[in-house]
Short mmCIF file of C-alpha atoms in Angstrom, two decimals:
data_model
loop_
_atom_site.label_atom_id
_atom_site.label_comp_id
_atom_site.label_asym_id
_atom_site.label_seq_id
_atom_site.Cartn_x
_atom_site.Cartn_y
_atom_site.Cartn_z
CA UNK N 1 39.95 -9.22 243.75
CA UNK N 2 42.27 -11.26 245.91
CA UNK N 3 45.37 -10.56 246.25
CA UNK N 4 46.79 -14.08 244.93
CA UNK N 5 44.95 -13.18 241.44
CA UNK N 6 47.97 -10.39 241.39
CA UNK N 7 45.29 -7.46 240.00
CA UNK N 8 44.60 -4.33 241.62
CA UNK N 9 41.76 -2.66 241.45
CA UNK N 10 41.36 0.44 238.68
CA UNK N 11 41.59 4.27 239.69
CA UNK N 12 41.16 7.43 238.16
CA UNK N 13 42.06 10.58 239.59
CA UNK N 14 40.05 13.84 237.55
CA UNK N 15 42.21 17.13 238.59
CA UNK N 16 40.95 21.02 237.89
CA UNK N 17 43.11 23.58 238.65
CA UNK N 18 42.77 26.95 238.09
CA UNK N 19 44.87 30.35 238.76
CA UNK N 20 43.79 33.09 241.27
CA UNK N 21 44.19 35.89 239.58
CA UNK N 22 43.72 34.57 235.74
CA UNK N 23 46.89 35.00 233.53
CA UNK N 24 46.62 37.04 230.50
CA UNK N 25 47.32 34.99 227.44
CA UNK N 26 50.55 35.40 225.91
CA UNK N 27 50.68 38.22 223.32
CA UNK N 28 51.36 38.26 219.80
CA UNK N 29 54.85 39.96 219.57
CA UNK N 30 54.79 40.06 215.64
CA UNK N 31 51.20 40.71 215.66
CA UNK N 32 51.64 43.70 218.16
CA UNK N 33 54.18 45.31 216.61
CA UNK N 34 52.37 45.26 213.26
CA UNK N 35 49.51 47.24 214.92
CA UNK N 36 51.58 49.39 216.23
CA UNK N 37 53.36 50.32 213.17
CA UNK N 38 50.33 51.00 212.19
CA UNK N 39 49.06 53.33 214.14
CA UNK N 40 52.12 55.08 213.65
CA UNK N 41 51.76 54.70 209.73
CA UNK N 42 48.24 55.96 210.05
CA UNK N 43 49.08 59.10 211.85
CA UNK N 44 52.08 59.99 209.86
CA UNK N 45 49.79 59.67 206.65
CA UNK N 46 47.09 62.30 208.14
CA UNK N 47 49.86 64.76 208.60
CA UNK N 48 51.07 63.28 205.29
CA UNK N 49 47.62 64.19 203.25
CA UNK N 50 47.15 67.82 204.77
CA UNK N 51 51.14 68.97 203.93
CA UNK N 52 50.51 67.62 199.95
CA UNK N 53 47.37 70.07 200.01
CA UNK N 54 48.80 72.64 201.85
CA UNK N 55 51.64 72.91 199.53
CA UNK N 56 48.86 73.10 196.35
CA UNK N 57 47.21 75.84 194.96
CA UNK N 58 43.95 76.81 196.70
CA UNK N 59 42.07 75.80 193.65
CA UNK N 60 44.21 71.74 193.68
CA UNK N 61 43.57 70.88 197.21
CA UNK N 62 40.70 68.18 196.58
CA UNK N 63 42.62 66.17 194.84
CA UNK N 64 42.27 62.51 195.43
CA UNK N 65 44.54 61.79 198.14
CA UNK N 66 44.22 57.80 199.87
CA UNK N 67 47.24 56.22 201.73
CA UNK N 68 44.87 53.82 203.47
CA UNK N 69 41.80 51.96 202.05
CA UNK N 70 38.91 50.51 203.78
CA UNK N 71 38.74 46.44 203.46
CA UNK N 72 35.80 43.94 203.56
CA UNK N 73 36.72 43.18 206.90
CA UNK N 74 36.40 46.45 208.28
CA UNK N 75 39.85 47.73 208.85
CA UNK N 76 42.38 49.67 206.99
CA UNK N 77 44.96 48.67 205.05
CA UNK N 78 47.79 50.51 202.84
CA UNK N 79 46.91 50.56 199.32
CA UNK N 80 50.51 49.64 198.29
CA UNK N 81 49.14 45.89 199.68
CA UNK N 82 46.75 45.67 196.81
CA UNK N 83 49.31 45.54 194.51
CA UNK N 84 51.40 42.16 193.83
CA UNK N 85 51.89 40.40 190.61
CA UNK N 86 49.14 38.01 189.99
CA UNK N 87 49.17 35.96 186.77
CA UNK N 88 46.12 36.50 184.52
CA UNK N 89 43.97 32.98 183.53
CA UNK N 90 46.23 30.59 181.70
CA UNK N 91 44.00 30.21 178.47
CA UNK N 92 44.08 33.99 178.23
CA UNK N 93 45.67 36.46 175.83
CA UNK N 94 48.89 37.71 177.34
CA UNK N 95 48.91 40.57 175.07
CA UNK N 96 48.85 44.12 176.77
CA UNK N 97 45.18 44.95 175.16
CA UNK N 98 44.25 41.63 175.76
CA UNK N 99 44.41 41.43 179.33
CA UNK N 100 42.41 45.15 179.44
CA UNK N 101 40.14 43.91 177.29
CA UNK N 102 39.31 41.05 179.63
CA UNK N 103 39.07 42.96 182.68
CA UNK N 104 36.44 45.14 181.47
CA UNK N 105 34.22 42.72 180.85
CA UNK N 106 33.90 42.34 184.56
CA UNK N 107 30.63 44.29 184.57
CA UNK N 108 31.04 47.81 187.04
CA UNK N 109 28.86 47.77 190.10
CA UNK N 110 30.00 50.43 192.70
CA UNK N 111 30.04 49.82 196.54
CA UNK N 112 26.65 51.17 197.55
CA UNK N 113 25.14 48.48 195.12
CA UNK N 114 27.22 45.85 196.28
CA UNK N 115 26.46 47.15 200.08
CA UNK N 116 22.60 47.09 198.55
CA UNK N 117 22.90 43.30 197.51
CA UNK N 118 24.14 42.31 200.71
CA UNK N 119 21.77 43.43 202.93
CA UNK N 120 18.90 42.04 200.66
CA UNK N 121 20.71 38.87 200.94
CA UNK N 122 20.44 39.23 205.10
CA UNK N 123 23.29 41.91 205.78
CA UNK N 124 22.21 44.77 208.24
CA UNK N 125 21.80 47.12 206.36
CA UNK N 126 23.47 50.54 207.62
CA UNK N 127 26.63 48.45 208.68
CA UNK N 128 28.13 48.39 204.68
CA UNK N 129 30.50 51.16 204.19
CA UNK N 130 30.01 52.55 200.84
CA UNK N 131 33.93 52.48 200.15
CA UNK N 132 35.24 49.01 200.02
CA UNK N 133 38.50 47.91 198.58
CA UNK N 134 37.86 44.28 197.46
CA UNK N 135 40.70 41.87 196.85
CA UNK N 136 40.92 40.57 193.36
CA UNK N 137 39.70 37.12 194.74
CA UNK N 138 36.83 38.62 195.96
CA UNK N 139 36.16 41.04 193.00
CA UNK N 140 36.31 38.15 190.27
CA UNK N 141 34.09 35.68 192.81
CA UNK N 142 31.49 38.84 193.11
CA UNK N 143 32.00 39.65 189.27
CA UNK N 144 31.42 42.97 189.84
CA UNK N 145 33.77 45.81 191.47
CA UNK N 146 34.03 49.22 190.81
CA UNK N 147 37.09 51.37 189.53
CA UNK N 148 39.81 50.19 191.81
CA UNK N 149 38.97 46.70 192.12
CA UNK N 150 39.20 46.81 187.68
CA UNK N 151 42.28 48.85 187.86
CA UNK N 152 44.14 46.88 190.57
CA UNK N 153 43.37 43.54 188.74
CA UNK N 154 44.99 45.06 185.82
CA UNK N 155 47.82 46.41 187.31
CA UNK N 156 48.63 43.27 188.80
CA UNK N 157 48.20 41.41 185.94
CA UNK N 158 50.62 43.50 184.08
CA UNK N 159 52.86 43.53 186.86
CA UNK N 160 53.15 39.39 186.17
CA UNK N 161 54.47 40.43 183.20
CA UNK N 162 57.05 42.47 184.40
CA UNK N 163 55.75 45.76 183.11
CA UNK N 164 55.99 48.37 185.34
CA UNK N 165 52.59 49.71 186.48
CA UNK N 166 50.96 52.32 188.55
CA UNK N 167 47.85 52.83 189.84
CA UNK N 168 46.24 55.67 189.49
CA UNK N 169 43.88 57.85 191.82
CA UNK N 170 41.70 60.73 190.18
CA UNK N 171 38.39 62.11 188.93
CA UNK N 172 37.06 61.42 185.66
CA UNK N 173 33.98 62.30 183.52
CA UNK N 174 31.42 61.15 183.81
CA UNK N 175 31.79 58.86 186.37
CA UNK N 176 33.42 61.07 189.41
CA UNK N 177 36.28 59.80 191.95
CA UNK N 178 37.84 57.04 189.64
CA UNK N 179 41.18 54.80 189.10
CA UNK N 180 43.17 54.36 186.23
CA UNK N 181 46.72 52.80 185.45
CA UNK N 182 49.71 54.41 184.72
CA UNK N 183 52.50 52.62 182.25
CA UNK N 184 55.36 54.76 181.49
CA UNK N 185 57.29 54.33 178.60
CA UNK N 186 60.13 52.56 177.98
CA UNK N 187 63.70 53.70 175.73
CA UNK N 188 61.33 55.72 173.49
CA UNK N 189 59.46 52.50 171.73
CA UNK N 190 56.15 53.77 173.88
CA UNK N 191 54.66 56.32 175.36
CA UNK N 192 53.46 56.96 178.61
CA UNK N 193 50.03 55.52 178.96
CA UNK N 194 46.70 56.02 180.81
CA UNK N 195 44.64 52.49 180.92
CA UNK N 196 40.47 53.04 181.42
CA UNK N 197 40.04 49.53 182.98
CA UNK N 198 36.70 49.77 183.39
CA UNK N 199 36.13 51.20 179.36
CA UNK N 200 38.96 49.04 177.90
CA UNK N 201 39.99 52.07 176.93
CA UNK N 202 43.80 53.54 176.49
CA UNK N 203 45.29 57.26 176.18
CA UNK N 204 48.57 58.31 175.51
CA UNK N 205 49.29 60.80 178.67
CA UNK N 206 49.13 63.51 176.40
CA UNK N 207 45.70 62.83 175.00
CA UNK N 208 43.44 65.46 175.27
CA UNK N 209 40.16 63.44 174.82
CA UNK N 210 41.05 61.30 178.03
CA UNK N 211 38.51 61.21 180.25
CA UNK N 212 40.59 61.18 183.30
CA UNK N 213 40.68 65.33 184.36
CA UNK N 214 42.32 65.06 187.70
CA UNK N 215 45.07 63.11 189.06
CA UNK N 216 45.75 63.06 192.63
CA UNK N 217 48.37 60.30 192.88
CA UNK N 218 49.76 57.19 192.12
CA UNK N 219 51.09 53.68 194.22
CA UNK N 220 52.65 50.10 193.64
CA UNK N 221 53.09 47.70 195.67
CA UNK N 222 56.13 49.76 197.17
CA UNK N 223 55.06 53.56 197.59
CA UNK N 224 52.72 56.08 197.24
CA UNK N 225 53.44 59.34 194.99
CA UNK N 226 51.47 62.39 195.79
CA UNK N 227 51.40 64.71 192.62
CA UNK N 228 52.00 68.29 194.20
CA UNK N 229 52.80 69.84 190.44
CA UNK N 230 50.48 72.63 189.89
CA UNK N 231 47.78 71.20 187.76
CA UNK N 232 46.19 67.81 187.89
CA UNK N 233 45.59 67.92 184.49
CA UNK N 234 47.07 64.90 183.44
CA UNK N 235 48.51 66.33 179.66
CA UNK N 236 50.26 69.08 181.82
CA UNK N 237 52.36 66.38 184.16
CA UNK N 238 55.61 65.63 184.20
CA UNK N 239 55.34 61.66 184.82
CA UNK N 240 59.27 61.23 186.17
CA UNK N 241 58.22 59.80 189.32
CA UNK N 242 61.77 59.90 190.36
CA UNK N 243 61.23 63.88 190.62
CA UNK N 244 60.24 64.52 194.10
CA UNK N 245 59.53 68.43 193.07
CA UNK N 246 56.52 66.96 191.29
CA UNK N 247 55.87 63.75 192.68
CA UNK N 248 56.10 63.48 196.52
CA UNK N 249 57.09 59.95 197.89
CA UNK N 250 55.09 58.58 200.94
CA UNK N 251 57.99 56.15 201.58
CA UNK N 252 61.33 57.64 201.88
CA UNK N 253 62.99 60.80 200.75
CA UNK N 254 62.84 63.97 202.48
CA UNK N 255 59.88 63.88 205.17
CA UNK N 256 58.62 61.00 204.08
CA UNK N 257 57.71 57.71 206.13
CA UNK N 258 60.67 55.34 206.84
CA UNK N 259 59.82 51.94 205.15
CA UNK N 260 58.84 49.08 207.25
CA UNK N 261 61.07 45.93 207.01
CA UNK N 262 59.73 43.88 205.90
CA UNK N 263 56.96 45.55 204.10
CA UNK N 264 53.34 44.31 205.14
CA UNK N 265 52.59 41.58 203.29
CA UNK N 266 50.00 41.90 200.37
CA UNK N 267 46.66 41.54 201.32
CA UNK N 268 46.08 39.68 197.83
CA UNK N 269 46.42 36.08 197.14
CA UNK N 270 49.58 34.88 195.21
CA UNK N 271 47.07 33.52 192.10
CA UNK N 272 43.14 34.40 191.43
CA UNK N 273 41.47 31.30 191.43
CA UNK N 274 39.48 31.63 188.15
CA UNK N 275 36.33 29.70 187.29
CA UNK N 276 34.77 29.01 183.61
#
């Protein structure tokens, strides 16, 4: 164009630069020092898990001992992140028996089924671990879970109801390495309880016909309790978890693990989306 018609003519300039050597990118500081609390959680609860059985009788030591649980994903995470308060399905009973009731109607499918169905679906097959801790999304969109995934559900569910709630890690007949949950009582209106989630099922602690034999320990969404009492049995316990001579704290007290702050968050979902 001329330069009376006052235009100019259009340019574009397409620039590339790149940096000899490459810079890393920049790290996750939160994210870092999560792992490496970690670690250091992880190999504090090793030592953790060998002084419990140490400190039982030669006959006690295989008592069911977890401080970390495998997830879907692959990795470990603290079993105290299970736990959260997460209210049941609005329609639903809030009544104590209620909510058990409903959760045991989940049918029970254990993790080498579940690792079964996925690879006939087009998983590898060899590459499912045979001890997965679902979340309680995952375990009411699968409807099916084994032990923990029945008695974590319940647990939380309680939990949203302000009732104080345990659960449990132990062997029961028939059915092996199981999970139950622990209520204690409350200014002498009930009695310590033992909840078969997967049954519907509930004991008074001193129940001889309960099928739970051995109990190995206990958590919440805050700690871990390692019973080191004598017997596993669970009609010869004293259930005062506040007693660390029977009940040894992961978090806290003497030799124990100094709590995170914050705590790592909850690997569950604030609410289970529920479908009809």
């Amino acid at each position: 164009h001329s330069a009376s018609s006052g235009l100019m003519p259009a340019s574009a300039l397409a620039l590339f630069i790149t940096v000899e050597p490459l810079l890393p990118p920049p790290k996750d500081a939160t994210r870092e020092r999560s792992t490496m609390q970690d670690a250091k959680m992880q190999e504090f609860a090793k030592d953790w898990v060998e002084s419990v059985r140490r400190s039982l009788p030669r006959g006690e030591r295989d008592r069911v001992l977890k401080v970390f649980a495998p997830t879907a994903e692959g990795d470990k995470a603290l079993v105290c992140r299970y736990v959260r308060a997460q209210r049941p399905p609005s329609d639903l009973d809030k009544s104590e028996r209620a909510l058990l009731r409903f959760v045991s109607l989940i049918p029970s499918l254990d993790d080498a089924a579940l690792g079964s169905a996925a690879s006939d679906s087009g998983g590898m097959a060899g590459h499912v671990s045979l001890d997965v801790w679902n979340t309680s999304h995952s375990f009411v969109e699968l409807n099916a879970g084994d032990a923990e995934e029945h008695a974590i559900l319940f647990c939380n569910f309680l939990k949203s109801l302000n009732r104080e709630s345990y659960v449990v890690l132990g062997r029961g007949i028939p059915e092996g390495d199981t999970c139950y949950v622990f209520t204690p009582g409350d200014a002498g209106r009930r009695e310590p309880q033992l909840w078969n989630t997967s049954s519907g099922r509930v004991y008074d602690v001193s129940d001889a016909n309960c099928p739970l034999v051995s109990v190995g320990c206990l958590f919440d969404d805050t700690n871990i309790y390692a019973n080191v009492q004598p017997s596993s049995k669970p009609q010869m316990l004293n259930w005062n978890l506040a007693d660390a001579a029977h009940w040894r704290p992961f978090f806290g007290g003497k030799g124990g693990f100094a709590p995170p702050s914050p705590l790592p968050p909850s690997v569950q979902l604030p609410r289970v989306p529920f479908k009809r």
